mmCIF file of C-alpha atoms in Angstrom:
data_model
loop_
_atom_site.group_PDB
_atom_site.id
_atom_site.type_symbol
_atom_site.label_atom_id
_atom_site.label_comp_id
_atom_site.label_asym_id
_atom_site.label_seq_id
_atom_site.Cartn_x
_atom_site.Cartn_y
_atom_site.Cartn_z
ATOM 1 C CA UNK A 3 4.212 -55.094 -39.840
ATOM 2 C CA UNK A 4 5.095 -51.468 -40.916
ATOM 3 C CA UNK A 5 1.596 -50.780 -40.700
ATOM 4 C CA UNK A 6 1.222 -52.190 -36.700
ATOM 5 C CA UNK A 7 4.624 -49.709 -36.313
ATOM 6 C CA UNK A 8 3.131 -46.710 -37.893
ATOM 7 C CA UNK A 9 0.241 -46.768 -35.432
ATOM 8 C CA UNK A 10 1.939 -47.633 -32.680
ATOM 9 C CA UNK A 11 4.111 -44.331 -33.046
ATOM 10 C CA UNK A 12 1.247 -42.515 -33.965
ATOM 11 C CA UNK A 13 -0.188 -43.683 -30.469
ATOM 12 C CA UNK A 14 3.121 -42.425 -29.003
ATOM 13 C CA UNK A 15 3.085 -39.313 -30.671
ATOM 14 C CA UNK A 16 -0.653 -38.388 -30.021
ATOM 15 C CA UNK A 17 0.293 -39.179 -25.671
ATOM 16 C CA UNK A 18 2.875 -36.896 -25.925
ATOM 17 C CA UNK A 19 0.971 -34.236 -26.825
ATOM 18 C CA UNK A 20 -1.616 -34.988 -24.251
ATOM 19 C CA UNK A 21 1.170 -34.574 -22.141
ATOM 20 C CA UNK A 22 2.856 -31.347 -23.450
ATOM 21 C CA UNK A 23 2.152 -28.017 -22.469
ATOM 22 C CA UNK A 24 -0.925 -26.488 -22.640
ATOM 23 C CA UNK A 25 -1.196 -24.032 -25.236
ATOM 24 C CA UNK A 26 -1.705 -20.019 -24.232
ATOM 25 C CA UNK A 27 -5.498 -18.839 -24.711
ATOM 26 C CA UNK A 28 -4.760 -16.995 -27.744
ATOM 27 C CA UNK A 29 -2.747 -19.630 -29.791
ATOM 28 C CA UNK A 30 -5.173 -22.494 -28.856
ATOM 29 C CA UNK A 31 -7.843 -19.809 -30.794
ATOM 30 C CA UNK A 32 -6.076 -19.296 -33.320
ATOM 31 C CA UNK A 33 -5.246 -22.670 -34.008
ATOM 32 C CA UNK A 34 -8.823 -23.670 -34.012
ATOM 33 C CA UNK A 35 -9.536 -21.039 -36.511
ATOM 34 C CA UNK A 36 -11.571 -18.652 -34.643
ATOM 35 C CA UNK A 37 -11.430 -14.900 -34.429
ATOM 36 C CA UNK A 38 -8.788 -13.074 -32.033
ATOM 37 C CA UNK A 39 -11.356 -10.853 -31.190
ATOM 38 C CA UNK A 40 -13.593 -14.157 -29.687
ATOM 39 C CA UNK A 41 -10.952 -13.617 -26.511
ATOM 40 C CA UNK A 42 -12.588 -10.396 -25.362
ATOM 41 C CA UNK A 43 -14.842 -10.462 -22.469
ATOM 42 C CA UNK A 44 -17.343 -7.982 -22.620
ATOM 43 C CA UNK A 45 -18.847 -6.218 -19.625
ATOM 44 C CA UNK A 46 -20.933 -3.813 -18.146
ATOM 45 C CA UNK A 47 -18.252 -0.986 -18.546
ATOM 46 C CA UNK A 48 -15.102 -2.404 -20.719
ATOM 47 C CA UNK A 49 -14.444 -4.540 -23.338
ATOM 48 C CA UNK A 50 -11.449 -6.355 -21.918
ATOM 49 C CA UNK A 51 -8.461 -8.771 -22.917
ATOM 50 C CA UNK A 52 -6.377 -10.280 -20.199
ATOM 51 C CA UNK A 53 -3.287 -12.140 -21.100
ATOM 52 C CA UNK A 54 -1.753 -12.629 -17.387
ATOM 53 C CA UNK A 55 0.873 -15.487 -16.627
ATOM 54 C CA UNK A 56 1.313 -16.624 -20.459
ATOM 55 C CA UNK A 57 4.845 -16.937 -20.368
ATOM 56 C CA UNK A 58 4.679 -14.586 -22.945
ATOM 57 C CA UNK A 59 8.464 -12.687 -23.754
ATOM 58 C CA UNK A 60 6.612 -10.658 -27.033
ATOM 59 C CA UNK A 61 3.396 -9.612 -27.933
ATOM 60 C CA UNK A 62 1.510 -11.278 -30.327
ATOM 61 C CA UNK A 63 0.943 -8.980 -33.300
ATOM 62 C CA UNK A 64 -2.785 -9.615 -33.499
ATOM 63 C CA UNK A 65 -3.345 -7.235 -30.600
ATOM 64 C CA UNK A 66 -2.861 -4.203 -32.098
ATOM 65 C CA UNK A 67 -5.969 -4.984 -34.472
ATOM 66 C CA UNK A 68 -8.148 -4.946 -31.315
ATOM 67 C CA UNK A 69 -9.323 -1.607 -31.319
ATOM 68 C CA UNK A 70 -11.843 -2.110 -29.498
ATOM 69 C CA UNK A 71 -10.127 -3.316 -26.107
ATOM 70 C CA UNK A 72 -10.672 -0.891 -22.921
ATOM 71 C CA UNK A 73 -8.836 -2.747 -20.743
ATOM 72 C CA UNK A 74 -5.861 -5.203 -21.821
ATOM 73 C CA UNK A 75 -3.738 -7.233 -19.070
ATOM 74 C CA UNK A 76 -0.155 -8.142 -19.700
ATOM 75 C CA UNK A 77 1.033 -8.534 -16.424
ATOM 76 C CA UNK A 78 3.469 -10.814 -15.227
ATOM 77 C CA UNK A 79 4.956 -11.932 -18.266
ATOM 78 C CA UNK A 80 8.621 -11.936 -19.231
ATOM 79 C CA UNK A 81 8.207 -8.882 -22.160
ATOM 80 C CA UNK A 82 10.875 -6.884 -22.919
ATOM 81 C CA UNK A 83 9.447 -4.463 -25.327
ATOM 82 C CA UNK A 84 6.484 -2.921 -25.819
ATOM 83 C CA UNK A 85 6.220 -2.145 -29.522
ATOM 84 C CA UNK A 86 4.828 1.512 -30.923
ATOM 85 C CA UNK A 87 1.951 -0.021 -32.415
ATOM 86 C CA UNK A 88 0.300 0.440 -28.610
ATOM 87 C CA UNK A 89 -0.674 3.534 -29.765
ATOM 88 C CA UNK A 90 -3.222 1.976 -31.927
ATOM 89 C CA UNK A 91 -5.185 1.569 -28.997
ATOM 90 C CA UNK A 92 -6.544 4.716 -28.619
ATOM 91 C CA UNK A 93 -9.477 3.255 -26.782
ATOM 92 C CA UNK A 94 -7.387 1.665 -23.439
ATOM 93 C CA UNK A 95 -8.934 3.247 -20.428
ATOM 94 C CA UNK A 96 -6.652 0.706 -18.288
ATOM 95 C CA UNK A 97 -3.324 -0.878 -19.188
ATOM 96 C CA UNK A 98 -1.473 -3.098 -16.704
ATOM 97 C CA UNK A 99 2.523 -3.855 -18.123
ATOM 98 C CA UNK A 100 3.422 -4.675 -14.185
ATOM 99 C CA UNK A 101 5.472 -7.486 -13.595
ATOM 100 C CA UNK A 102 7.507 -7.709 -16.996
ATOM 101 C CA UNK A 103 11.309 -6.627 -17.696
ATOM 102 C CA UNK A 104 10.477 -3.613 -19.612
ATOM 103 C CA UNK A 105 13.361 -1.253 -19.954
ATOM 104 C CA UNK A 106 11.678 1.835 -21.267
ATOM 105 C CA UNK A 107 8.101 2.593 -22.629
ATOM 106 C CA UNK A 108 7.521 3.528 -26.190
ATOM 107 C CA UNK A 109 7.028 7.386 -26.874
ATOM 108 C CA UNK A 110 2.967 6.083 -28.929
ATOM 109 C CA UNK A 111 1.590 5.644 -25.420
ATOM 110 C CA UNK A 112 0.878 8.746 -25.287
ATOM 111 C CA UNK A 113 -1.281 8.567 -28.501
ATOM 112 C CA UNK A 114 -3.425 6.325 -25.596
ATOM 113 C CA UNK A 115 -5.872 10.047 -24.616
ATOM 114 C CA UNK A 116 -8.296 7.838 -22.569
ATOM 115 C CA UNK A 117 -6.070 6.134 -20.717
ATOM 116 C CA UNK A 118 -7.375 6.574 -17.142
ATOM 117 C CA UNK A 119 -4.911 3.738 -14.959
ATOM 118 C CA UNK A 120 -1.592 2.385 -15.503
ATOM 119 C CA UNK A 121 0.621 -0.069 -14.109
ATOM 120 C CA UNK A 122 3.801 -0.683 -14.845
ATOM 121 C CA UNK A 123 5.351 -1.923 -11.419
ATOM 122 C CA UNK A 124 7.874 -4.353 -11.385
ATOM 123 C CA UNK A 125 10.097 -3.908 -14.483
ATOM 124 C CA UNK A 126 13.279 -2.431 -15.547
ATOM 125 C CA UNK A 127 12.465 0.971 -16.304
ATOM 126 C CA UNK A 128 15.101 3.842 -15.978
ATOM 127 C CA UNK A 129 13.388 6.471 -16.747
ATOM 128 C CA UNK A 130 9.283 7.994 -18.027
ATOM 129 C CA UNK A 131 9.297 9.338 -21.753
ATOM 130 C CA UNK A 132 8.002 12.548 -21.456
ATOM 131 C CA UNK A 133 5.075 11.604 -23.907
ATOM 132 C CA UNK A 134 3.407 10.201 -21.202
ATOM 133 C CA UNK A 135 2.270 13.582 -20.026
ATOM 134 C CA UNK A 136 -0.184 13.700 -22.917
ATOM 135 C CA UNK A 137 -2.415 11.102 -21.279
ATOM 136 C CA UNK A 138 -3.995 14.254 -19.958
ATOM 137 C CA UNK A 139 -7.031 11.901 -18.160
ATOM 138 C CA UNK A 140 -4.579 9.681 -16.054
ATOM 139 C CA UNK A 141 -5.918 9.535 -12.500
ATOM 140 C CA UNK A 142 -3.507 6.401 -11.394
ATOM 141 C CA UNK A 143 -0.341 5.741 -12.270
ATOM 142 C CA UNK A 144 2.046 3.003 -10.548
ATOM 143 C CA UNK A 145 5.624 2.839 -11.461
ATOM 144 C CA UNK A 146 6.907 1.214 -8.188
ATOM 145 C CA UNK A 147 10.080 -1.162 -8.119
ATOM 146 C CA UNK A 148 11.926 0.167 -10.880
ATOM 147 C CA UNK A 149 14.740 1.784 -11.346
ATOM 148 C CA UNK A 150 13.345 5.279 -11.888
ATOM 149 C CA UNK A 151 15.158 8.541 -10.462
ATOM 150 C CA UNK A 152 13.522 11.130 -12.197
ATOM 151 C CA UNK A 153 10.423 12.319 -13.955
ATOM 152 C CA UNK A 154 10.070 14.308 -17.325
ATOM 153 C CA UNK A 155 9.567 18.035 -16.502
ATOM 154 C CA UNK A 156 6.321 18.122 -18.090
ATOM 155 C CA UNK A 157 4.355 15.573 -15.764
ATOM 156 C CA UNK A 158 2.985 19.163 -14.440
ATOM 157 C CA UNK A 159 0.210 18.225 -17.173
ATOM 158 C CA UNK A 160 -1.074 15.085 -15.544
ATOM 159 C CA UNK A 161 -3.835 17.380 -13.781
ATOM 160 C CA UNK A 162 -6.382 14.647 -13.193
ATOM 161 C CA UNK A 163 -4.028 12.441 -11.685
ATOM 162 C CA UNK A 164 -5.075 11.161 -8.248
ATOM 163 C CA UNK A 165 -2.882 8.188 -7.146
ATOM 164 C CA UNK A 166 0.755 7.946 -7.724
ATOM 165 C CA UNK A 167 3.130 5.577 -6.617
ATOM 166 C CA UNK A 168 7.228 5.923 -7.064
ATOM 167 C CA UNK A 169 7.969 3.212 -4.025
ATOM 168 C CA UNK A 170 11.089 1.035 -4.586
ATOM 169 C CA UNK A 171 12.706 3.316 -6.529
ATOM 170 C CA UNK A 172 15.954 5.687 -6.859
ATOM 171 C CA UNK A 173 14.514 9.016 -5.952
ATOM 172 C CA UNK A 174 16.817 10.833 -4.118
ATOM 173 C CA UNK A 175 14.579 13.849 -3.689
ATOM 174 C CA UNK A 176 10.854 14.251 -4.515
ATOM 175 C CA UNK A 177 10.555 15.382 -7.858
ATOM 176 C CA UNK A 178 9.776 19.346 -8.341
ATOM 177 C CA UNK A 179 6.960 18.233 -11.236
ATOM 178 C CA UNK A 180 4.964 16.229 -8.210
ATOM 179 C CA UNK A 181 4.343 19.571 -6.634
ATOM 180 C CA UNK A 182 1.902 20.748 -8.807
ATOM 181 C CA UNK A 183 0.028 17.793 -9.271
ATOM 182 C CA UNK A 184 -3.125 19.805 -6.710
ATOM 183 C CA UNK A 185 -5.395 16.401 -7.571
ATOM 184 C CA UNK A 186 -3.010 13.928 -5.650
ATOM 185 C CA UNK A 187 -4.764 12.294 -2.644
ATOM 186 C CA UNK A 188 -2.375 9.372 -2.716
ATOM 187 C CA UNK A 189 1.456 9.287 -2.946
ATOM 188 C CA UNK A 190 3.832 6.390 -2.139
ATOM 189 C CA UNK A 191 7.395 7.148 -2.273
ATOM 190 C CA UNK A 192 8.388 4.394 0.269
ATOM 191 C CA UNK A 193 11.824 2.884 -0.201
ATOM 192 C CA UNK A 194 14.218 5.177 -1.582
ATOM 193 C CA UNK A 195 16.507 7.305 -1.158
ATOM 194 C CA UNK A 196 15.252 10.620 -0.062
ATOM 195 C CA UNK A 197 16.734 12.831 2.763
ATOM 196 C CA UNK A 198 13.926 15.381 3.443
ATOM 197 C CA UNK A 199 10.922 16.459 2.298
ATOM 198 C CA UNK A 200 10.513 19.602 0.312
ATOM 199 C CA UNK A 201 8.506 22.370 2.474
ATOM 200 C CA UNK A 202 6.229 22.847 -1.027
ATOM 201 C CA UNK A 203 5.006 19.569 -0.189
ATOM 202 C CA UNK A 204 2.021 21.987 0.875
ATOM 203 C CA UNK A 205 0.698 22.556 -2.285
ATOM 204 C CA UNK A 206 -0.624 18.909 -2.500
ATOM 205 C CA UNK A 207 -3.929 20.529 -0.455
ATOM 206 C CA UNK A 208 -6.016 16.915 -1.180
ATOM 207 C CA UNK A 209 -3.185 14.721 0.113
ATOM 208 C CA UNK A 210 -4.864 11.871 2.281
ATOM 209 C CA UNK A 211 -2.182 8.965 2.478
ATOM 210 C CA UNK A 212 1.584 9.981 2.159
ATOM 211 C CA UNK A 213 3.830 6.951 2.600
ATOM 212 C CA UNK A 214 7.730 7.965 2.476
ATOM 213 C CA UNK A 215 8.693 4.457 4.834
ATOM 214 C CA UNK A 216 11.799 3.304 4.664
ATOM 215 C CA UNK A 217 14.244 6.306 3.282
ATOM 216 C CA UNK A 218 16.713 8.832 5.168
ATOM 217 C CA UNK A 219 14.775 11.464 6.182
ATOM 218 C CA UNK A 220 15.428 13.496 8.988
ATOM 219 C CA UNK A 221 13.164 15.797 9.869
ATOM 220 C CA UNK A 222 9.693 16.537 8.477
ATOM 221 C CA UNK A 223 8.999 20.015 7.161
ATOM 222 C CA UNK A 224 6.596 22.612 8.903
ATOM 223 C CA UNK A 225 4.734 22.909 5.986
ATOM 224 C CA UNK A 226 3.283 19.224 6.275
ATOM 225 C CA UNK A 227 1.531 20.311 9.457
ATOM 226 C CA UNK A 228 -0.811 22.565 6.699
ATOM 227 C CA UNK A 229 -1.934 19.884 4.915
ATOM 228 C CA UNK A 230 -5.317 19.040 6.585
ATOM 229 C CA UNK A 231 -6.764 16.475 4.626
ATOM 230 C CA UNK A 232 -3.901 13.875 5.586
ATOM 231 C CA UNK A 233 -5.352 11.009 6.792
ATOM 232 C CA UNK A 234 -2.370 8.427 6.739
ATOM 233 C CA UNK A 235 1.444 9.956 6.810
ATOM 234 C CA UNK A 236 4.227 6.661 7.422
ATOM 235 C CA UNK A 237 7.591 7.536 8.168
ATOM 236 C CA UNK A 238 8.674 4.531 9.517
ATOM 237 C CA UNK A 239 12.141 3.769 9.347
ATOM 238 C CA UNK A 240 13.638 7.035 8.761
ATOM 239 C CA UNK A 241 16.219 8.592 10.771
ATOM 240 C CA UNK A 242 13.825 10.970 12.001
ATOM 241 C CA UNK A 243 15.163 12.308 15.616
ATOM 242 C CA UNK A 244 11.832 15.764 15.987
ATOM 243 C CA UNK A 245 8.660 16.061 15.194
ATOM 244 C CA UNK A 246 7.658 19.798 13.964
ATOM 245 C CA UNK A 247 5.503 21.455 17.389
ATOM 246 C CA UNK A 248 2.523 22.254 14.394
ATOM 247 C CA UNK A 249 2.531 18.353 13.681
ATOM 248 C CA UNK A 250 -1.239 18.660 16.330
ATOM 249 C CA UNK A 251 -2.920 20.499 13.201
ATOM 250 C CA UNK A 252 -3.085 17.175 11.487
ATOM 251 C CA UNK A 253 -6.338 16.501 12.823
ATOM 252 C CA UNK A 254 -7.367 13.441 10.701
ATOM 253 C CA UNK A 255 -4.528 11.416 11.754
ATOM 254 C CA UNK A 256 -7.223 9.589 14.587
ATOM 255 C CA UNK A 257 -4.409 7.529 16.281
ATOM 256 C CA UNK A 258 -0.514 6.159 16.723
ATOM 257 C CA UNK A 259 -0.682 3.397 13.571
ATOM 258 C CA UNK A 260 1.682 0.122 13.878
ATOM 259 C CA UNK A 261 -0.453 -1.965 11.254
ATOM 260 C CA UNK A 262 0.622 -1.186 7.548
ATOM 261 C CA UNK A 263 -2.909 -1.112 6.577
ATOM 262 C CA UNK A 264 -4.000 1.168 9.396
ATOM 263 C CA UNK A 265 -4.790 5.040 8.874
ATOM 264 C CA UNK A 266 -3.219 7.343 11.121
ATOM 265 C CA UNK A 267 1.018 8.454 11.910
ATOM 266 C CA UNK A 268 3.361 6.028 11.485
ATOM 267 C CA UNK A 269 6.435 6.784 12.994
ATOM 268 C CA UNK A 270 8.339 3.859 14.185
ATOM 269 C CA UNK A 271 11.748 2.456 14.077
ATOM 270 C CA UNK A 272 13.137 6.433 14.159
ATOM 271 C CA UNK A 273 15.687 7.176 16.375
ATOM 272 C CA UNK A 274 13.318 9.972 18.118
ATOM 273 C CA UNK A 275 14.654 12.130 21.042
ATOM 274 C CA UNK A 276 13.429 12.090 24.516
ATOM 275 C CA UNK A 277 11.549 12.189 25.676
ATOM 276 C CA UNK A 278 9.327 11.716 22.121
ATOM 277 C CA UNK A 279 9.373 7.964 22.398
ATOM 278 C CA UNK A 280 8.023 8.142 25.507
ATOM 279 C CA UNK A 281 5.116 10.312 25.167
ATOM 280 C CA UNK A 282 4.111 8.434 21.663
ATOM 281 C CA UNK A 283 3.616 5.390 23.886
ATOM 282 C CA UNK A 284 0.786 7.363 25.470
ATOM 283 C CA UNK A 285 -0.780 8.074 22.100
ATOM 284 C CA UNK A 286 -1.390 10.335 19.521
ATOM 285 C CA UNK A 287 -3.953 12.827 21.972
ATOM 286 C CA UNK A 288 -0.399 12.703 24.408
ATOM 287 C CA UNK A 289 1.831 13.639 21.601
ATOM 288 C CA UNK A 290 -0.511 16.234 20.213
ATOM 289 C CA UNK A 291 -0.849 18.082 23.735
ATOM 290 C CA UNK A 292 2.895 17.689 24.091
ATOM 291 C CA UNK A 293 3.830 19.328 20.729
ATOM 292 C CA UNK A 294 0.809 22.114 21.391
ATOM 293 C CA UNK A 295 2.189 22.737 24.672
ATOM 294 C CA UNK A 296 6.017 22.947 23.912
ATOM 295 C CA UNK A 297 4.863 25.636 21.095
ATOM 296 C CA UNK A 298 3.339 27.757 23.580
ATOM 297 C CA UNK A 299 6.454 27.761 25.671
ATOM 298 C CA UNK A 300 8.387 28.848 22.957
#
């Protein structure tokens, strides 16, 4: 009888862990006694680790003892810390943190001198440490929905940085350190806070897509016109009321853009003077001969 009782809970026992969650990849491994480093795919250019959706809220320590990794995925987890021992992974080349709660990064990541891409979108940060500037082969970075108002002083360093993205943050005015990034060809500072754009914004002579949607700007600077290699500039909803008369100089902006994904001026939803709104409805070629003309009058 205690026998029949035994296996009968043994039989309930064994369905309810049929039914239970499903282990993560890397404790299901572990459990079945093979090697952490059996979870790293390797390809034609990285040796990778992704760890995406695990529910994880801490790192399991066996990650810092994969040296080898070029490429590790934590995204969309619910981590709150990233521990020093990242810098151990001197090889990363891309690191994706994005969609955690991360209040700050630690000060090791810069130990990380091949990283080439980071993400860290969609956490809690306040502030960059200033460490990350040693990362001296960055060419994109993504820190967008934070809560970020600032950036160290010595981001001047990040010379090989390409693509950079601030949007949905607390930037009240575009920081001076951006300036002198000369590599930049993308920057996204959509949905903040800023009220005009610095005339230096110039010296970014490969800028191609400049997205500053959704702020309080109101009125663009002269020196934007001089940046010929724009090929996408969205101010939409700004509180933009004239458009500078050199604005025509932009000659890679091809048309009036309403999609998001389009390339070209984006300038709706700004409470433009007339007869502006007017003559945009004719085009870009109409606003360009408009602006070209009023110069010449004046």
């Amino acid at each position: 009888m205690g026998t029949e009782h035994s296996k009968n809970e043994e039989r309930r026992s064994m369905v309810f862990l049929r039914k239970g969650p499903k282990l993560p990849a890397w404790e299901d491994a572990l459990l079945a006694g093979r090697e952490p480093k059996s979870l790293l795919k390797r390809g034609l250019r990285y040796v990778s680790l992704s760890l995406i959706m695990k529910g994880m809220t801490s790192t399991p320590d066996f990650l810092w003892g994969l040296h080898e990794v070029q490429k590790l995925n934590l995204s969309r987890n619910q981590l709150v810390v990233i521990p020093p021992s990242l810098g151990k992974l001197d090889r990363l080349v891309v690191l994706n943190l994005g969609g955690n709660c991360l209040k700050c990064l630690p000060k090791e990541i810069g130990l990380l001198r091949n990283l080439k891409v980071l993400f860290v979108n969609m956490n809690c940060l306040k502030e960059v440490p200033a460490e990350l500037s040693l990362c001296r082969k960055l060419e994109v970075l993504s820190l967008s929905h934070n809560c970020i108002s600032q950036l160290p002083l010595n981001f001047t360093d990040l010379t090989s940085l390409r693509k950079l993205n601030l949007s949905n943050n607390r930037f009240v005015q575009i920081p001076l350190c951006i300036f002198a990034l000369r590599s930049l060809d993308f920057l996204h500072l959509g949905s903040n806070k800023l009220e005009n754009i610095a005339e230096s914004i110039q010296y970014l002579v490969n800028l191609q897509i400049f997205i500053v949607e959704n702020n309080n700007i109101r009125s663009l600077p002269r020196s934007l016109c001089y940046i010929s290699t724009l090929e996408l500039l969205n101010v939409d909803y700004n509180a933009i009321q004239s458009l500078p008369d050199d604005l025509y100089l932009l000659r890679r902006l091809r048309r009036i853009a309403w999609n998001p994904m389009d390339k070209g001026l984006h300038i709706a939803h700004n409470p433009l003077s007339r007869p502006l709104p007017e003559v945009i409805e004719g085009g870009l070629d109409v606003l360009f001969n408009y602006l070209r003309d009023k110069k010449e009058r004046n």
